[in-house]
Short mmCIF file of C-alpha atoms and ligand atoms in Angstrom, two decimals:
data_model
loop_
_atom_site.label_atom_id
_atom_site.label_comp_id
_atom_site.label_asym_id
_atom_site.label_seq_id
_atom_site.Cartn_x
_atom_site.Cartn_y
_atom_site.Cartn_z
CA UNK O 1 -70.82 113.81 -64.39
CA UNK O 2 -68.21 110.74 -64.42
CA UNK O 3 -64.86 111.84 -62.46
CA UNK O 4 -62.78 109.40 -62.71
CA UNK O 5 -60.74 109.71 -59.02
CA UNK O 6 -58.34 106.99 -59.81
CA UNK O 7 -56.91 108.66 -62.54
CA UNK O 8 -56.58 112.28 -61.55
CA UNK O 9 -56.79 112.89 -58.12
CA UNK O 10 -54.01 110.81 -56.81
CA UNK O 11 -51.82 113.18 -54.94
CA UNK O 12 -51.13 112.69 -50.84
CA UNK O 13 -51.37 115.99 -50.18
CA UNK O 14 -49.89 116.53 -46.20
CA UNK O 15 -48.97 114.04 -43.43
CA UNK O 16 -47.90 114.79 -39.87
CA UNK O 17 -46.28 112.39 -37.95
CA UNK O 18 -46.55 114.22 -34.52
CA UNK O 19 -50.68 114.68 -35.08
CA UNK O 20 -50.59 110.99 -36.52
CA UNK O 21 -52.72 112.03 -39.91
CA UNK O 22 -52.49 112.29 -43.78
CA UNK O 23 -54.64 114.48 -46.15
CA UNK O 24 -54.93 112.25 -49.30
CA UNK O 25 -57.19 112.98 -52.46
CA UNK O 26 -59.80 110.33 -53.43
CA UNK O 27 -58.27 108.32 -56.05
CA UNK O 28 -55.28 107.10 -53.98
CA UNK O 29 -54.79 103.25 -53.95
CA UNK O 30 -54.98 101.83 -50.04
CA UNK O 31 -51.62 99.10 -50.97
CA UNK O 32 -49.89 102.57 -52.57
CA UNK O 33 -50.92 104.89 -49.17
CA UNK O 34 -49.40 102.33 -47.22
CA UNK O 35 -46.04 101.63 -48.96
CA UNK O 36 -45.66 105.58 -48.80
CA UNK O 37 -46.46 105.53 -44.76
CA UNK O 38 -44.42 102.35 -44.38
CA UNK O 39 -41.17 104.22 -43.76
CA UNK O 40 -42.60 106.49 -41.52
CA UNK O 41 -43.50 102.99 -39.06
CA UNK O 42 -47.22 103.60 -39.34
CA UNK O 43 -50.10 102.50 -41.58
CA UNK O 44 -53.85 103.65 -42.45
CA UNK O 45 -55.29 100.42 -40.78
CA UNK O 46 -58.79 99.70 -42.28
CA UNK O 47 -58.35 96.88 -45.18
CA UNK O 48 -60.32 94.80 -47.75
CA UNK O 49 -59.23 91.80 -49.74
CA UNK O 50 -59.10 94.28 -53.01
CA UNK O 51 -56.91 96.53 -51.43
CA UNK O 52 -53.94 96.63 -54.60
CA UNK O 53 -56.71 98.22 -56.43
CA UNK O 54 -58.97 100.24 -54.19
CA UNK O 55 -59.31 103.54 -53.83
CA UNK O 56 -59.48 105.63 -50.40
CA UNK O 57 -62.28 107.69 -52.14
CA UNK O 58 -64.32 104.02 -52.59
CA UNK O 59 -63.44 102.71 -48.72
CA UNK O 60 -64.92 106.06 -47.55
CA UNK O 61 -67.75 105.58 -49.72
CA UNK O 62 -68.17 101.91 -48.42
CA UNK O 63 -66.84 102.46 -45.55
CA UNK O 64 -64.34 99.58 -45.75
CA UNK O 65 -62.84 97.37 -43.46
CA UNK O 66 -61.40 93.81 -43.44
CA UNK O 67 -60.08 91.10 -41.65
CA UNK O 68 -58.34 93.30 -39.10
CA UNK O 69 -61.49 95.37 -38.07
CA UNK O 70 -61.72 93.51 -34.57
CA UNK O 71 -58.70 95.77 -33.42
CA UNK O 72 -58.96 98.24 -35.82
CA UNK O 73 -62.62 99.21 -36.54
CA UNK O 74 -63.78 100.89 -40.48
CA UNK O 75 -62.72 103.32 -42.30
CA UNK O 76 -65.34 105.78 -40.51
CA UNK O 77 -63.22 105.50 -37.22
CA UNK O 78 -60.29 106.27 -39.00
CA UNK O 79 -61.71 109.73 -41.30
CA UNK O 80 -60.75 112.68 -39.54
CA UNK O 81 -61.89 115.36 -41.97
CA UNK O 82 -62.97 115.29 -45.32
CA UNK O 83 -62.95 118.25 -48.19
CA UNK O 84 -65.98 118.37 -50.50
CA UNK O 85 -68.33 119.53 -53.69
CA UNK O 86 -71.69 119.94 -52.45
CA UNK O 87 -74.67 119.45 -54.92
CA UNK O 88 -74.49 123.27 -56.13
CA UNK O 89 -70.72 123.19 -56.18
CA UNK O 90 -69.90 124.72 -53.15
CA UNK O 91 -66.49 123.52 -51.40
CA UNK O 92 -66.87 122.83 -48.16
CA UNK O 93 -64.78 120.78 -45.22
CA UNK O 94 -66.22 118.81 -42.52
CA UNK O 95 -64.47 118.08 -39.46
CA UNK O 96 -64.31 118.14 -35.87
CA UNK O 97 -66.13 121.33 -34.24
CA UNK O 98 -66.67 122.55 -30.92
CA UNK O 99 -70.53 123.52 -29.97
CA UNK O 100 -70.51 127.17 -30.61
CA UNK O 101 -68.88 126.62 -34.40
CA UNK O 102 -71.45 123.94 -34.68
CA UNK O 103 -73.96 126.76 -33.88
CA UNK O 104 -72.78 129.65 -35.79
CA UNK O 105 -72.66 126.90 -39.00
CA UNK O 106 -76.70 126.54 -38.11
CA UNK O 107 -77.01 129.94 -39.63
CA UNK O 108 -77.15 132.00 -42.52
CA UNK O 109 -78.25 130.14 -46.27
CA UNK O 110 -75.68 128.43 -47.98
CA UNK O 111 -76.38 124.77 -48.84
CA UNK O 112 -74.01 124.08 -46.31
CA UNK O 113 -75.61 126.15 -43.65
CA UNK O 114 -78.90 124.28 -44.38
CA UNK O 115 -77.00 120.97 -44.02
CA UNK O 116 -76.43 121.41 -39.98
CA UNK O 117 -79.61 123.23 -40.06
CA UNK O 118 -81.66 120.27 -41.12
CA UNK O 119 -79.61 117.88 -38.97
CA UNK O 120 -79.95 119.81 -35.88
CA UNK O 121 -83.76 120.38 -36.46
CA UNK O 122 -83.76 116.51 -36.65
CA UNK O 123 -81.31 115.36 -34.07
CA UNK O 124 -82.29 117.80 -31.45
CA UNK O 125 -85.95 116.22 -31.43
CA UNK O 126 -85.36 113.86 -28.56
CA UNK O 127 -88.44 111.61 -30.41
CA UNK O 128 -86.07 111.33 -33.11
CA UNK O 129 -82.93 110.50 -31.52
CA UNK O 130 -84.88 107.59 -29.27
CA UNK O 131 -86.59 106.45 -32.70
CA UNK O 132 -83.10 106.16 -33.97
CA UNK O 133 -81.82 104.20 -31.24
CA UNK O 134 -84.54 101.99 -31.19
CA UNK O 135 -84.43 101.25 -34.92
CA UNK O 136 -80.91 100.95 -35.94
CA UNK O 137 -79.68 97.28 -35.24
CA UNK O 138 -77.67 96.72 -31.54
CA UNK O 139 -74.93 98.99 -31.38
CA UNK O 140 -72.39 96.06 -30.19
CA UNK O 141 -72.64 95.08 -33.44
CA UNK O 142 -69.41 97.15 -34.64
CA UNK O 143 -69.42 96.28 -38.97
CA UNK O 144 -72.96 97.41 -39.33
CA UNK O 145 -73.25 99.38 -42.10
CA UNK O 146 -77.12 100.23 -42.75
CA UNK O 147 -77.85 103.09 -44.73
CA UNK O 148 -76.71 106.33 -43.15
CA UNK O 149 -75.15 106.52 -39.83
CA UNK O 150 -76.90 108.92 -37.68
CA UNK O 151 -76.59 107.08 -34.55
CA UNK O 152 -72.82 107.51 -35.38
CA UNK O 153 -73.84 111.63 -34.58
CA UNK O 154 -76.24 110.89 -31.51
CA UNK O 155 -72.49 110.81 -29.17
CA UNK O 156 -71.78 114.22 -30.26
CA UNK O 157 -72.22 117.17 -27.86
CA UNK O 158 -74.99 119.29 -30.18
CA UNK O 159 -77.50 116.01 -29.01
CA UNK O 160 -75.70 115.71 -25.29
CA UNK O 161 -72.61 113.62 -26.24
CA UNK O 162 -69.11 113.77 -25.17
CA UNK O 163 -67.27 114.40 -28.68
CA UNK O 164 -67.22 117.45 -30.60
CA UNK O 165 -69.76 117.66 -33.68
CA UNK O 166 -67.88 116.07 -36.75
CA UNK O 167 -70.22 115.03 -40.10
CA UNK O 168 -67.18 112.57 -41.20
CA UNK O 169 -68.95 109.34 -39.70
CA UNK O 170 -72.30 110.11 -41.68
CA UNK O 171 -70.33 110.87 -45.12
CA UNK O 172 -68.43 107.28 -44.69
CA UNK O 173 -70.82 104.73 -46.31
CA UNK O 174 -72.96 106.68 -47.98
CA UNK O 175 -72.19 105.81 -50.66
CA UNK O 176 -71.41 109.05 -53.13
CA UNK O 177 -74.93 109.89 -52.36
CA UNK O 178 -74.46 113.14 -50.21
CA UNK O 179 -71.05 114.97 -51.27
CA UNK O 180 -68.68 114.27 -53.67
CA UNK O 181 -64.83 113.75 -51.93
CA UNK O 182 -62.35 115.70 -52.96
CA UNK O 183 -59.66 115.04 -50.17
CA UNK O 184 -59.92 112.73 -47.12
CA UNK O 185 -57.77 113.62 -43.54
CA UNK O 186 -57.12 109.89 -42.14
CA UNK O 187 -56.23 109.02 -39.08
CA UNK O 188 -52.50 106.59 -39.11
CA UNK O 189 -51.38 104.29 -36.79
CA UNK O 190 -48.43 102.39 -35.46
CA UNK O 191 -47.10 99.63 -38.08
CA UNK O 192 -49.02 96.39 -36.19
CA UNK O 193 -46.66 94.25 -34.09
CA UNK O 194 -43.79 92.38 -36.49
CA UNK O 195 -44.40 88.90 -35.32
CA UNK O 196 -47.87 87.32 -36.24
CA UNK O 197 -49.40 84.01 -35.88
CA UNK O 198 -52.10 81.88 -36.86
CA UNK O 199 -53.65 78.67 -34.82
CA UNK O 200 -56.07 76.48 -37.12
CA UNK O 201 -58.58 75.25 -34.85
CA UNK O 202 -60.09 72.04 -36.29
CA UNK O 203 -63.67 71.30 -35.77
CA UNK O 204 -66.24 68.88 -35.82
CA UNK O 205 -68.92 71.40 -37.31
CA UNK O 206 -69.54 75.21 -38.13
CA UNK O 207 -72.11 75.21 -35.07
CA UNK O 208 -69.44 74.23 -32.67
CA UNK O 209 -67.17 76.72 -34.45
CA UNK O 210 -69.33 79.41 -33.69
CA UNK O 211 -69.73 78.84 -30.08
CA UNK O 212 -65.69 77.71 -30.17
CA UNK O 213 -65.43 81.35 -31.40
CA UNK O 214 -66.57 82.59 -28.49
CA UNK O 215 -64.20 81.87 -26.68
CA UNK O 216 -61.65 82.65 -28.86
CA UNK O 217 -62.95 86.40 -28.84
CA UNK O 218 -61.78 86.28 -24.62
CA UNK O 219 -58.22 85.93 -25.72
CA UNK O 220 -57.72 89.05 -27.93
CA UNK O 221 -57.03 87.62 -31.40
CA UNK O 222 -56.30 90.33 -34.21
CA UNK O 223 -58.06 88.51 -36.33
CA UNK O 224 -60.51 85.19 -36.33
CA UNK O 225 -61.62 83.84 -39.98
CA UNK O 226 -63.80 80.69 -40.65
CA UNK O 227 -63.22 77.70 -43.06
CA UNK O 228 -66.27 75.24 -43.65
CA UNK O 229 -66.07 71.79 -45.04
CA UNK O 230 -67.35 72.63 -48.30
CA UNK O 231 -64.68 75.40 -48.61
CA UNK O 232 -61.76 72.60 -47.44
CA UNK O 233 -62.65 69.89 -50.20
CA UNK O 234 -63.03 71.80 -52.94
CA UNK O 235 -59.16 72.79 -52.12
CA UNK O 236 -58.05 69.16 -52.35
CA UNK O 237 -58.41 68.99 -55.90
CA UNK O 238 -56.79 72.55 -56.65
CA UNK O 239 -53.39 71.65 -57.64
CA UNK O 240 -52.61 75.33 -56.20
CA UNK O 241 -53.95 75.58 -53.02
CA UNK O 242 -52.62 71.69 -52.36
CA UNK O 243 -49.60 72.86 -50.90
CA UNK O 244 -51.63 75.23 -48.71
CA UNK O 245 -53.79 72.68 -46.81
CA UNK O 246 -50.27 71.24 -45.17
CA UNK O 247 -51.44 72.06 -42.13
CA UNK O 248 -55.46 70.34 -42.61
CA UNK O 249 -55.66 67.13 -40.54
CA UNK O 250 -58.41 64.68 -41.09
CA UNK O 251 -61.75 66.09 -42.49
CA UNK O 252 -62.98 69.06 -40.35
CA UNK O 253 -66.65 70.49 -40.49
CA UNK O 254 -64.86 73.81 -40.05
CA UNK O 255 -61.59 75.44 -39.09
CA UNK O 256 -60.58 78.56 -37.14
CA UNK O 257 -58.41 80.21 -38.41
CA UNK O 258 -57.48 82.86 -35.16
CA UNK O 259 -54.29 85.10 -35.80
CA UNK O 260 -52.24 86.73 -32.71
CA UNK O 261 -49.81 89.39 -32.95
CA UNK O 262 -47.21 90.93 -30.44
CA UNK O 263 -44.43 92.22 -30.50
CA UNK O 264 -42.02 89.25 -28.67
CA UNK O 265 -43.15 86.10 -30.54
CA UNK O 266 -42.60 83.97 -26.80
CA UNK O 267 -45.79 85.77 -25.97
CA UNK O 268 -47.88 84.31 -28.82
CA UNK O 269 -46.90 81.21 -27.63
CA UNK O 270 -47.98 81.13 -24.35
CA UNK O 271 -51.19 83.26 -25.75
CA UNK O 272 -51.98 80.51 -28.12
CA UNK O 273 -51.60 77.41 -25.35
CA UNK O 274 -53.94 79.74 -22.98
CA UNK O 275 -56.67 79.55 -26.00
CA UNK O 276 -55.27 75.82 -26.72
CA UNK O 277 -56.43 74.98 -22.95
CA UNK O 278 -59.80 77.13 -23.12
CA UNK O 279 -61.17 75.11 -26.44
CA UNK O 280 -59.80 71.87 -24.90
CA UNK O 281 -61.55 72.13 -21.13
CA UNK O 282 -64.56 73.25 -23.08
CA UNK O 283 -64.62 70.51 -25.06
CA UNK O 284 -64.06 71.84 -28.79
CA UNK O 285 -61.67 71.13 -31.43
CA UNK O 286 -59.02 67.91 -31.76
CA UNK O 287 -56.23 69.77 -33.25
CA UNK O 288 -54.43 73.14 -32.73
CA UNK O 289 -51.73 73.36 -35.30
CA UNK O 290 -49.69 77.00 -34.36
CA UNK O 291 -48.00 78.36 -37.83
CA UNK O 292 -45.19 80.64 -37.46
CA UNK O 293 -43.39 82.23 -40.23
CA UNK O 294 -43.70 82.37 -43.55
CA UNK O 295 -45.83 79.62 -43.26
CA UNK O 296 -49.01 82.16 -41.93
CA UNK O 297 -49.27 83.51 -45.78
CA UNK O 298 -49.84 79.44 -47.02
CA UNK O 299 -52.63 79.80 -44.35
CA UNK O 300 -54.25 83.43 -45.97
CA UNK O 301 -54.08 82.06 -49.31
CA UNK O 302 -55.63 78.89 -49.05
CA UNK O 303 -58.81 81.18 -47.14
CA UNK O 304 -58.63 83.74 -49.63
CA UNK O 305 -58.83 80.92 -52.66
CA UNK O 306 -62.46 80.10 -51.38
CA UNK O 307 -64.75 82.19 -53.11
CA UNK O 308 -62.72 81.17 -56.34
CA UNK O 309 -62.66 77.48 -55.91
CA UNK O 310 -66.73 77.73 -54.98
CA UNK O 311 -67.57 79.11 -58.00
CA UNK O 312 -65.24 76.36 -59.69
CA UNK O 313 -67.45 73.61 -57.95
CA UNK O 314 -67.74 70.26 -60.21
CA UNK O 315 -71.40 69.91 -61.73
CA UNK O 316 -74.73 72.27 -62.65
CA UNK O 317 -74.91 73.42 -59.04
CA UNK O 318 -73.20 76.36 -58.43
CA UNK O 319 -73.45 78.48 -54.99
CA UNK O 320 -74.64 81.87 -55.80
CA UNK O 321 -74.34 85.28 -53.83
CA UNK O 322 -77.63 86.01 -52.60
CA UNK O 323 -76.80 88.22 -49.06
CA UNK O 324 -72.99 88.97 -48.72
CA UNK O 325 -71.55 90.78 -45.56
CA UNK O 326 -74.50 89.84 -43.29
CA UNK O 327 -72.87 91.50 -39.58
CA UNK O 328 -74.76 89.11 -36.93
CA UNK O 329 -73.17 89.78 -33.45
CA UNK O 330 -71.26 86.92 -32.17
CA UNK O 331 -73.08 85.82 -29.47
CA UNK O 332 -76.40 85.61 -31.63
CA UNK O 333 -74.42 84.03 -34.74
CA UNK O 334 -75.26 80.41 -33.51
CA UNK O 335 -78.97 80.94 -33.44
CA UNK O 336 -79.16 83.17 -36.51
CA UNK O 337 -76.88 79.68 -38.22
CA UNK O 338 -79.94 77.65 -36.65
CA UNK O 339 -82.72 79.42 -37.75
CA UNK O 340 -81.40 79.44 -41.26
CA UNK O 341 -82.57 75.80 -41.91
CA UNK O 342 -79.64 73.85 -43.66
CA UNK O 343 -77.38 75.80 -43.04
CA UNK O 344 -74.86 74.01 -40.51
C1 LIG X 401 -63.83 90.51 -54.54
C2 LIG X 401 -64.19 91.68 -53.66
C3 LIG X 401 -63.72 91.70 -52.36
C4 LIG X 401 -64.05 92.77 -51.51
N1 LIG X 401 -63.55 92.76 -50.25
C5 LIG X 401 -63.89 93.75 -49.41
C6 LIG X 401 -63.40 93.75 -48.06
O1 LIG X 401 -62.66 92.90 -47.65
N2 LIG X 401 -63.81 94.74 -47.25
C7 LIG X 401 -64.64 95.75 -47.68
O2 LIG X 401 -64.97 96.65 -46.91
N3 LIG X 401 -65.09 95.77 -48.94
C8 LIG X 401 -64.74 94.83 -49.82
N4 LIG X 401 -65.21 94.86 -51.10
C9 LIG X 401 -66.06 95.98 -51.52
C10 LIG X 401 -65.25 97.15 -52.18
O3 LIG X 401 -64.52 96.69 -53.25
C11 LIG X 401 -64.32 97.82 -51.18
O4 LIG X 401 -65.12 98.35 -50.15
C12 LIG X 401 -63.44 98.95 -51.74
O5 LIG X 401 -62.93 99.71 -50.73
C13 LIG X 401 -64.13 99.88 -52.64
O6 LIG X 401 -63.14 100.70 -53.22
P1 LIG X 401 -63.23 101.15 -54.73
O7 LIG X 401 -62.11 102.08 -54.98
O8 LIG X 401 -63.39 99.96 -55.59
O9 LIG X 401 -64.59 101.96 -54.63
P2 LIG X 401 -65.78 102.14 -55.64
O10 LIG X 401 -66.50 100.86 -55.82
O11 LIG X 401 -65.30 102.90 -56.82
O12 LIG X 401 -66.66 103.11 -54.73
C14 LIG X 401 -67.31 102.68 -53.57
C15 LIG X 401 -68.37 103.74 -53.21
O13 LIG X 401 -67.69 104.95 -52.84
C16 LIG X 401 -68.16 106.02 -53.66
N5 LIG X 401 -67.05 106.94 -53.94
C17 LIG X 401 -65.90 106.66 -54.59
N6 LIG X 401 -65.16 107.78 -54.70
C18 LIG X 401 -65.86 108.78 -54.12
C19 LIG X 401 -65.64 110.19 -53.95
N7 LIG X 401 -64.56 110.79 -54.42
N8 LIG X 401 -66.59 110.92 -53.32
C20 LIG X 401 -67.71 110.32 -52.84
N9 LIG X 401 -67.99 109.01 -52.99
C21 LIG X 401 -67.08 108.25 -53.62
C22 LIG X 401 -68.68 105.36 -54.93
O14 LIG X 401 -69.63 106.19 -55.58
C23 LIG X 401 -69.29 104.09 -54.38
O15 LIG X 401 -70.57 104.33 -53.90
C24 LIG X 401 -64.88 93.82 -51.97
C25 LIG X 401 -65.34 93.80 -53.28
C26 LIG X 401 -65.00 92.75 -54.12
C27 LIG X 401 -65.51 92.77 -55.53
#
């Protein structure tokens, strides 16, 4: 069966301010939900580069997030509840649940029954939970996104966590392969701070950018994105993105691009002179160009423009996508660049 969400199930359904939530249905388009909270001064905070055209349904499934996800996590943090077909058509709703509701849903035989059956049968085996732990890559790592999340449910109280029993975090990014969506409770936030800037660290090389970034992680950027050379010069040519590189000085191995935001633009000043003095007693970068204004979107564009003007690359050789959205933890990023021969 083909349901196309997009189409006909496009409705926000609720929203309450006080409570800070909004029940949409599936096929509602993340630029759309946010020009409807806009008014209300808050915003459903996950984002991805295709967000004019995806759906909430799809960054469930995917469990989305962007450039933003350092403050603001995936969309898994952000889904509260979630309404749903089951395999033999049964409409069901998962959401938070204290212990004894978690118990009582343990019995009798619906499919849905059987579904926290089966889980606590699993879960509650403490070989299980530790062979979980054990395998599922280092939980510091926040944008992993391997198969199903069941160490998202090893916090919960059934297996001797804090928080109440919710399935949400296991149904975001699994892809459409356990229930089919049918109306998503997300969590909104506070519009982000109005005044937002961007300093373009220049660098020597991508391995000093990745221990540069580092330190740049200490000062509480919202966001921290990374230009390489071969990214840079294939913009000099583009008569488009030309009058995006005003800020590019000399030929950098890689730039930083490290946004702050705040709410009295003085303080992203002195913010971005702390970081300015960090990379400079450390030794890294030779420029730190600060770009205010309207000036931050020339910035965006010219990053966004690079997996177009790669693919545009002069000659036979053309990169090709072989791993995308590889989540290495900071820290280890510089050895895992290393022992990628070629690579820096
Ligand atoms: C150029 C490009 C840039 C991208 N940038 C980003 C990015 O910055 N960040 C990011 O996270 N991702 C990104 N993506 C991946 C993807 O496009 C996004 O994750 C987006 O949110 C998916 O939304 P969609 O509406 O296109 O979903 P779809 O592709 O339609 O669906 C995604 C998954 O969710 C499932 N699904 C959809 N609706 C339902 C439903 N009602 N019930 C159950 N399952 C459902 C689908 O079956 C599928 O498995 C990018 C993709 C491209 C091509």
């Amino acid at each position: 069966m083909v349901v196309d969400v997009s189409r006909y199930m496009t409705r926000i359904l609720d929203i309450n301010l006080d409570e800070g939530w909004v029940w949409v249905e599936p096929g509602v388009i993340l630029d759309e939900l946010n020009r409807y909270l806009q008014p209300h001064g808050v915003f459903f905070a996950p984002e991805t580069s295709t967000s004019n055209r995806c759906a909430i349904g799809g960054m469930v499934g995917n469990n989305s997030c962007g450039s933003h996800s350092l403050i603001y996590d995936s969309t898994r943090e952000h889904t509260l509840a979630i309404r749903a077909l089951l395999r033999d058509g049964s409409d069901v709703e998962f959401a938070e649940m204290e212990h004894q509701a978690f118990i009582e849903k343990t019995i009798c035989n619906t499919l849905e029954n059987s579904i926290y059956r089966n889980l606590n049968n699993m879960l509650s085996n403490s070989k299980n939970r530790s062979e979980i732990r054990e395998q599922f890559p280092k939980p510091d790592i926040t944008r992993r996104n391997n198969g199903y999340a069941l160490h998202a449910l090893l916090d919960m109280q059934p297996f001797g966590g804090e928080r109440p029993f919710n399935l949400c975090p296991l149904i975001a990014g699994s892809e459409r392969t356990l229930v089919f969506i049918t109306a998503v409770k997300l969590r909104v936030v506070p519009l982000p701070p109005s005044s937002t800037a961007v300093m373009c660290i220049h660098l020597n090389s991508i391995e000093e950018a990745l221990h540069a970034n580092l330190i740049v992680l200490q000062h509480s950027p919202t966001a921290v994105e990374l230009m390489d050379r071969v990214i840079l010069n294939q913009t000099r040519d583009n008569l488009l993105q030309q009058r995006n590189r005003f800020f590019v000085q000399g030929n950098p191995g890689a730039i930083l691009i490290v946004e702050f935001a705040d709410h009295d633009a003085k303080n992203i000043h002195q913010r971005a002179d702390r970081l300015e003095q960090d990379m400079k007693a450390s030794g890294f970068g030779y420029h730190f160009p600060l770009i205010t204004g309207t000036d931050v979107g020339k910035v965006w564009a010219l990053r966004k423009a690079g997996l177009g003007v790669l693919s545009n690359m002069k000659g036979d050789a053309k990169p090709v996508s072989v791993v995308e959205d590889t989540a290495i933890l900071p820290e280890d990023l510089p050895a895992y660049m290393q022992s990628n021969d070629g690579l820096y």
